Amino acid sequence: MYQIRTDLALETQEKMQEDHVELKGVRFLEEKLSPNLTVSTVVIETENGAKTMGKPKGTYITIEAADMDEEDEDYHREVSEQLARVIRQLVRLKKESLSVLIAGLGNREVTPDALGPGVVDNLFITRHVVKEYGKYAFGKQTVNRISSIVPGVMAQTGMETQEIIHSIVKETKPDLVVAVDALAARSTKRLNRTIQVTDTGINPGSGVGNHRHALDEKSLGVPVISIGVPTVVDAATIVNDTMYNLVTALTQSQAFAAMGNSLEKLNDAEKYELIRELLSPNLNAMFVTPKDIDESVKRLCYTISEGLNLAFAGGCLHTTV
């Protein structure tokens, strides 16, 4: 079966529904908070469900914000507050205060991949102050100890991201790791408008098919929450969308109805072969991003960092924002 490249569990679930694949051990819930803000939850409960979805067991919460690419401070604040609620929902540690390491993954020099470093630049870091002066330096009874790291990419450091993060975890002993990275989407409409939060960890570089060692509880020894935004789409996605629109247009035209019907009858394997021929040899490794990606990533960095700051403000993670 031809698979469109995506890091979003929501899109994988949608594709399974389109293909009429029975999803046992997978629960789905959708909540529409406003006309332009929807929260969807995919819970993979069994190993069979994980195998079918091609993703680890766990909870995947997706915030779809149709206007997140617009310059609307009030709307971005609403998204940040919702992100904070989702993060608190996934943090299941029952402690008065937490030590949290936030890792901004990606390459700062490549704009579509600079989301993680940009988020870290805007965080409210507290670990060093609490360690030096105590929690009362902030005038509060409980303060979460927040630290951060931008590990770069292997081409810059010569080291796996997992090796760097593991060493820091071993030395600083945080209760929780939060990893922020750019993702790839199946649908162009979700570019820069969707935030996925999951408790399953992340594979750095997976957004562009450059898989590295996973950052998860098994590899790091502490719970890992990952936050990602799709900033690129695979070239195959655009070809697939174009083919769908072409077939729709042809079947509605009397002159080309026969051609449109013949293309519409192609099965997944035949579509795969056709798309592979169209992409080969120069486009099969191409990823595409919007032309205004600089401003989009800048806004996203502020939105996500504000969500993290709200989520970990004070010491109690179980109060409402």
Tab-separated table of C-alpha atoms in Angstrom:
chain	number	residue	atom	x	y	z
A	1	MET	CA	0.000	0.000	0.000
A	2	TYR	CA	1.316	3.432	-0.917
A	3	GLN	CA	2.002	5.478	2.230
A	4	ILE	CA	2.155	9.260	2.258
A	5	ARG	CA	4.910	10.544	4.536
A	6	THR	CA	3.612	12.005	7.832
A	7	ASP	CA	4.686	12.339	11.465
A	8	LEU	CA	1.157	13.109	12.686
A	9	ALA	CA	-0.757	10.257	14.326
A	10	LEU	CA	-3.986	12.063	13.433
A	11	GLU	CA	-3.178	11.896	9.712
A	12	THR	CA	-2.222	8.217	9.994
A	13	GLN	CA	-5.555	7.526	11.673
A	14	GLU	CA	-7.375	9.437	8.922
A	15	LYS	CA	-5.540	7.468	6.214
A	16	MET	CA	-6.497	4.175	7.891
A	17	GLN	CA	-10.137	5.259	7.868
A	18	GLU	CA	-9.929	6.214	4.190
A	19	ASP	CA	-8.508	2.765	3.402
A	20	HIS	CA	-11.186	1.089	5.594
A	21	VAL	CA	-8.546	-0.492	7.823
A	22	GLU	CA	-9.956	-1.769	11.114
A	23	LEU	CA	-8.123	-0.096	13.980
A	24	LYS	CA	-8.265	-2.363	17.016
A	25	GLY	CA	-6.639	-1.041	20.174
A	26	VAL	CA	-6.820	2.586	18.983
A	27	ARG	CA	-9.188	5.200	20.443
A	28	PHE	CA	-9.993	8.527	18.806
A	29	LEU	CA	-11.641	11.609	20.293
A	30	GLU	CA	-12.224	15.017	18.707
A	31	GLU	CA	-13.227	18.188	20.556
A	32	LYS	CA	-14.052	21.399	18.686
A	33	LEU	CA	-13.296	24.256	21.080
A	34	SER	CA	-14.109	27.021	18.586
A	35	PRO	CA	-14.616	27.380	14.809
A	36	ASN	CA	-10.836	27.694	14.347
A	37	LEU	CA	-9.511	25.514	17.173
A	38	THR	CA	-9.882	21.725	17.394
A	39	VAL	CA	-8.190	19.253	19.731
A	40	SER	CA	-7.961	15.616	18.598
A	41	THR	CA	-6.689	12.717	20.700
A	42	VAL	CA	-5.412	9.396	19.346
A	43	VAL	CA	-4.648	6.794	22.031
A	44	ILE	CA	-2.787	3.663	20.905
A	45	GLU	CA	-3.514	1.104	23.626
A	46	THR	CA	-2.179	-2.205	22.303
A	47	GLU	CA	0.837	-3.582	20.469
A	48	ASN	CA	-1.418	-4.604	17.569
A	49	GLY	CA	-2.707	-1.037	17.345
A	50	ALA	CA	0.864	0.271	17.404
A	51	LYS	CA	1.844	-2.118	14.609
A	52	THR	CA	-1.123	-1.081	12.466
A	53	MET	CA	-0.486	2.632	13.007
A	54	GLY	CA	3.285	2.290	12.677
A	55	LYS	CA	3.748	4.331	15.863
A	56	PRO	CA	4.586	3.509	19.516
A	57	LYS	CA	1.878	2.962	22.108
A	58	GLY	CA	0.840	6.140	23.880
A	59	THR	CA	-1.256	9.282	23.675
A	60	TYR	CA	-1.069	11.681	20.714
A	61	ILE	CA	-2.890	14.995	21.151
A	62	THR	CA	-3.163	17.292	18.130
A	63	ILE	CA	-4.119	20.954	18.324
A	64	GLU	CA	-5.404	22.165	14.951
A	65	ALA	CA	-5.431	25.959	14.781
A	66	ALA	CA	-6.557	27.151	11.357
A	67	ASP	CA	-5.427	30.753	11.953
A	68	MET	CA	-2.115	29.971	13.672
A	69	ASP	CA	-0.263	31.241	10.628
A	70	GLU	CA	-1.858	34.688	11.057
A	71	GLU	CA	-0.540	37.631	13.095
A	72	ASP	CA	-3.205	37.592	15.801
A	73	GLU	CA	-1.730	37.856	19.309
A	74	ASP	CA	-4.994	37.033	21.089
A	75	TYR	CA	-5.483	33.902	18.997
A	76	HIS	CA	-1.886	32.767	19.561
A	77	ARG	CA	-2.374	33.329	23.291
A	78	GLU	CA	-5.435	31.070	23.161
A	79	VAL	CA	-3.391	28.385	21.395
A	80	SER	CA	-0.595	28.739	23.985
A	81	GLU	CA	-3.073	28.290	26.832
A	82	GLN	CA	-4.523	25.194	25.199
A	83	LEU	CA	-1.014	23.815	24.655
A	84	ALA	CA	-0.266	24.357	28.362
A	85	ARG	CA	-3.406	22.373	29.288
A	86	VAL	CA	-2.378	19.512	27.000
A	87	ILE	CA	1.150	19.395	28.445
A	88	ARG	CA	-0.224	19.316	31.992
A	89	GLN	CA	-2.576	16.537	30.966
A	90	LEU	CA	0.346	14.393	29.773
A	91	VAL	CA	2.595	15.065	32.781
A	92	ARG	CA	1.599	12.312	35.189
A	93	LEU	CA	4.319	12.853	37.804
A	94	LYS	CA	2.858	13.507	41.253
A	95	LYS	CA	5.461	15.851	42.697
A	96	GLU	CA	5.185	19.270	44.301
A	97	SER	CA	7.824	20.671	41.939
A	98	LEU	CA	9.613	19.215	38.939
A	99	SER	CA	13.006	19.414	37.324
A	100	VAL	CA	12.343	19.701	33.581
A	101	LEU	CA	14.888	19.592	30.756
A	102	ILE	CA	13.582	21.119	27.506
A	103	ALA	CA	15.504	20.101	24.378
A	104	GLY	CA	15.206	22.248	21.256
A	105	LEU	CA	15.970	19.811	18.440
A	106	GLY	CA	16.919	20.786	14.901
A	107	ASN	CA	19.318	22.925	12.928
A	108	ARG	CA	19.211	26.622	13.775
A	109	GLU	CA	20.736	27.456	10.360
A	110	VAL	CA	17.874	25.893	8.383
A	111	THR	CA	14.645	27.842	8.925
A	112	PRO	CA	12.079	24.986	8.600
A	113	ASP	CA	14.188	22.994	11.091
A	114	ALA	CA	14.846	25.881	13.520
A	115	LEU	CA	11.652	25.489	15.555
A	116	GLY	CA	13.264	23.738	18.521
A	117	PRO	CA	16.181	26.181	18.960
A	118	GLY	CA	13.800	29.138	18.538
A	119	VAL	CA	11.490	27.844	21.277
A	120	VAL	CA	14.389	27.428	23.706
A	121	ASP	CA	15.459	31.042	23.075
A	122	ASN	CA	12.161	32.268	24.570
A	123	LEU	CA	11.857	30.006	27.617
A	124	PHE	CA	11.767	31.126	31.239
A	125	ILE	CA	14.786	29.230	32.626
A	126	THR	CA	14.846	28.793	36.418
A	127	ARG	CA	17.097	25.879	37.408
A	128	HIS	CA	20.251	27.946	37.918
A	129	VAL	CA	18.423	30.556	40.035
A	130	VAL	CA	16.728	27.943	42.245
A	131	LYS	CA	20.014	26.084	42.625
A	132	GLU	CA	21.866	29.264	43.651
A	133	TYR	CA	19.293	31.152	45.726
A	134	GLY	CA	16.501	28.682	46.469
A	135	LYS	CA	12.838	28.668	45.466
A	136	TYR	CA	12.077	31.812	47.480
A	137	ALA	CA	14.047	33.878	44.957
A	138	PHE	CA	10.805	33.905	42.940
A	139	GLY	CA	8.609	34.669	45.933
A	140	LYS	CA	6.760	31.357	45.609
A	141	GLN	CA	6.413	28.261	47.740
A	142	THR	CA	7.065	25.907	44.816
A	143	VAL	CA	9.014	26.518	41.616
A	144	ASN	CA	9.700	24.059	38.801
A	145	ARG	CA	13.390	23.911	37.897
A	146	ILE	CA	13.537	24.493	34.131
A	147	SER	CA	16.728	23.925	32.134
A	148	SER	CA	17.255	23.730	28.372
A	149	ILE	CA	19.659	22.558	25.706
A	150	VAL	CA	20.008	22.978	21.946
A	151	PRO	CA	22.045	19.900	20.950
A	152	GLY	CA	22.313	20.785	17.248
A	153	VAL	CA	22.473	18.093	14.576
A	154	MET	CA	25.007	15.366	13.895
A	155	ALA	CA	26.617	17.285	11.018
A	156	GLN	CA	27.445	20.075	13.492
A	157	THR	CA	28.492	18.009	16.520
A	158	GLY	CA	29.497	14.578	15.260
A	159	MET	CA	27.302	13.103	18.011
A	160	GLU	CA	23.831	11.588	18.114
A	161	THR	CA	21.268	13.840	19.775
A	162	GLN	CA	20.341	10.910	21.991
A	163	GLU	CA	23.964	10.653	23.224
A	164	ILE	CA	24.028	14.343	24.187
A	165	ILE	CA	20.633	14.347	25.910
A	166	HIS	CA	21.375	11.073	27.719
A	167	SER	CA	24.610	12.491	29.120
A	168	ILE	CA	22.841	15.639	30.355
A	169	VAL	CA	20.044	13.570	31.928
A	170	LYS	CA	22.624	11.401	33.687
A	171	GLU	CA	24.382	14.474	35.102
A	172	THR	CA	21.444	16.796	35.973
A	173	LYS	CA	18.826	14.106	36.774
A	174	PRO	CA	15.630	15.849	35.572
A	175	ASP	CA	12.212	14.353	36.316
A	176	LEU	CA	11.010	14.987	32.781
A	177	VAL	CA	12.379	15.739	29.302
A	178	VAL	CA	10.382	17.819	26.801
A	179	ALA	CA	11.634	17.624	23.202
A	180	VAL	CA	10.560	20.205	20.605
A	181	ASP	CA	11.122	19.518	16.906
A	182	ALA	CA	9.814	20.222	13.399
A	183	LEU	CA	7.737	17.518	11.709
A	184	ALA	CA	6.462	16.560	8.260
A	185	ALA	CA	2.769	16.462	7.335
A	186	ARG	CA	0.690	14.513	4.846
A	187	SER	CA	-1.594	17.465	4.123
A	188	THR	CA	-0.441	20.915	3.056
A	189	LYS	CA	-3.349	22.509	4.978
A	190	ARG	CA	-1.735	21.439	8.275
A	191	LEU	CA	1.617	23.135	7.612
A	192	ASN	CA	2.407	25.582	10.441
A	193	ARG	CA	-1.167	25.219	11.730
A	194	THR	CA	-0.937	22.052	13.806
A	195	ILE	CA	0.789	21.149	17.077
A	196	GLN	CA	1.225	17.502	18.061
A	197	VAL	CA	2.002	16.657	21.681
A	198	THR	CA	2.735	13.066	22.685
A	199	ASP	CA	4.088	11.096	25.640
A	200	THR	CA	5.879	8.573	23.413
A	201	GLY	CA	9.065	10.563	22.737
A	202	ILE	CA	10.485	11.378	19.325
A	203	ASN	CA	13.009	10.323	16.685
A	204	PRO	CA	15.164	13.394	15.860
A	205	GLY	CA	15.351	14.051	12.123
A	206	SER	CA	12.292	11.931	11.367
A	207	GLY	CA	10.557	14.905	9.738
A	208	VAL	CA	12.824	14.639	6.692
A	209	GLY	CA	13.303	10.870	6.814
A	210	ASN	CA	16.692	11.153	8.546
A	211	HIS	CA	15.937	8.906	11.506
A	212	ARG	CA	18.256	8.977	14.531
A	213	HIS	CA	18.153	7.156	17.856
A	214	ALA	CA	14.884	7.733	19.683
A	215	LEU	CA	14.468	10.063	22.624
A	216	ASP	CA	12.017	8.204	24.858
A	217	GLU	CA	11.663	6.876	28.377
A	218	LYS	CA	13.415	3.634	27.473
A	219	SER	CA	16.537	5.363	26.115
A	220	LEU	CA	16.747	8.239	28.624
A	221	GLY	CA	15.364	6.658	31.792
A	222	VAL	CA	12.842	9.479	32.418
A	223	PRO	CA	9.453	10.302	30.866
A	224	VAL	CA	9.658	12.195	27.557
A	225	ILE	CA	7.016	14.492	26.103
A	226	SER	CA	7.512	15.626	22.520
A	227	ILE	CA	6.035	18.710	20.871
A	228	GLY	CA	6.131	19.071	17.104
A	229	VAL	CA	4.794	21.283	14.341
A	230	PRO	CA	4.788	20.204	10.672
A	231	THR	CA	6.828	22.728	8.700
A	232	VAL	CA	7.508	20.639	5.567
A	233	VAL	CA	5.692	18.231	3.261
A	234	ASP	CA	7.166	15.458	1.181
A	235	ALA	CA	7.138	16.111	-2.565
A	236	ALA	CA	5.056	12.946	-2.900
A	237	THR	CA	2.305	14.646	-0.893
A	238	ILE	CA	2.015	17.472	-3.419
A	239	VAL	CA	2.019	15.020	-6.323
A	240	ASN	CA	-0.653	12.921	-4.614
A	241	ASP	CA	-2.854	15.984	-3.915
A	242	THR	CA	-2.368	17.191	-7.482
A	243	MET	CA	-3.322	13.790	-8.885
A	244	TYR	CA	-6.492	13.758	-6.756
A	245	ASN	CA	-7.493	17.233	-7.967
A	246	LEU	CA	-6.658	16.295	-11.559
A	247	VAL	CA	-8.811	13.159	-11.435
A	248	THR	CA	-11.691	15.146	-9.903
A	249	ALA	CA	-11.465	17.795	-12.635
A	250	LEU	CA	-11.222	15.235	-15.443
A	251	THR	CA	-14.250	13.227	-14.285
A	252	GLN	CA	-16.314	16.443	-14.252
A	253	SER	CA	-15.323	17.304	-17.810
A	254	GLN	CA	-17.265	15.698	-20.636
A	255	ALA	CA	-14.299	15.817	-22.985
A	256	PHE	CA	-11.949	14.039	-20.553
A	257	ALA	CA	-14.439	11.932	-18.587
A	258	ALA	CA	-13.047	8.648	-19.923
A	259	MET	CA	-9.476	9.595	-18.971
A	260	GLY	CA	-10.578	10.752	-15.525
A	261	ASN	CA	-12.487	7.520	-14.882
A	262	SER	CA	-9.499	5.414	-15.904
A	263	LEU	CA	-7.192	7.292	-13.501
A	264	GLU	CA	-9.773	7.052	-10.744
A	265	LYS	CA	-9.715	3.262	-11.029
A	266	LEU	CA	-6.007	3.045	-10.212
A	267	ASN	CA	-5.370	1.110	-7.007
A	268	ASP	CA	-2.828	2.136	-4.367
A	269	ALA	CA	-0.009	0.073	-5.871
A	270	GLU	CA	-0.551	1.585	-9.319
A	271	LYS	CA	-0.696	5.091	-7.858
A	272	TYR	CA	2.563	4.356	-6.048
A	273	GLU	CA	4.289	3.297	-9.263
A	274	LEU	CA	2.995	6.345	-11.140
A	275	ILE	CA	4.070	8.801	-8.424
A	276	ARG	CA	7.470	7.107	-8.127
A	277	GLU	CA	8.040	7.517	-11.862
A	278	LEU	CA	6.989	11.179	-11.717
A	279	LEU	CA	9.364	11.906	-8.847
A	280	SER	CA	12.350	9.868	-9.948
A	281	PRO	CA	15.200	10.555	-10.056
A	282	ASN	CA	15.433	14.202	-8.956
A	283	LEU	CA	12.377	14.846	-6.771
A	284	ASN	CA	12.020	11.693	-4.672
A	285	ALA	CA	13.998	13.169	-1.741
A	286	MET	CA	12.570	16.684	-1.932
A	287	PHE	CA	10.715	18.362	0.928
A	288	VAL	CA	8.761	21.573	0.404
A	289	THR	CA	8.005	24.437	2.790
A	290	PRO	CA	5.909	27.659	2.450
A	291	LYS	CA	7.632	30.795	1.166
A	292	ASP	CA	6.816	32.754	4.370
A	293	ILE	CA	8.407	30.092	6.578
A	294	ASP	CA	10.689	32.636	8.310
A	295	GLU	CA	7.812	34.603	9.837
A	296	SER	CA	5.764	31.471	10.473
A	297	VAL	CA	8.506	29.754	12.465
A	298	LYS	CA	9.170	32.935	14.430
A	299	ARG	CA	5.495	33.143	15.478
A	300	LEU	CA	5.365	29.431	16.255
A	301	CYS	CA	8.431	29.680	18.474
A	302	TYR	CA	6.766	32.350	20.607
A	303	THR	CA	3.472	30.434	20.749
A	304	ILE	CA	5.049	27.147	21.853
A	305	SER	CA	7.494	28.743	24.303
A	306	GLU	CA	4.600	30.657	25.887
A	307	GLY	CA	2.687	27.388	26.216
A	308	LEU	CA	5.660	25.777	27.961
A	309	ASN	CA	6.149	28.778	30.233
A	310	LEU	CA	2.475	28.639	31.220
A	311	ALA	CA	2.527	24.869	31.726
A	312	PHE	CA	5.491	24.915	34.073
A	313	ALA	CA	4.842	28.224	35.831
A	314	GLY	CA	4.978	27.792	39.602
A	315	GLY	CA	5.217	24.321	41.024
A	316	CYS	CA	1.789	22.699	40.662
A	317	LEU	CA	0.984	21.143	37.295
A	318	HIS	CA	-2.606	20.347	38.136
A	319	THR	CA	-4.109	23.825	38.299
A	320	THR	CA	-5.939	25.269	35.279
A	321	VAL	CA	-4.331	27.936	33.096
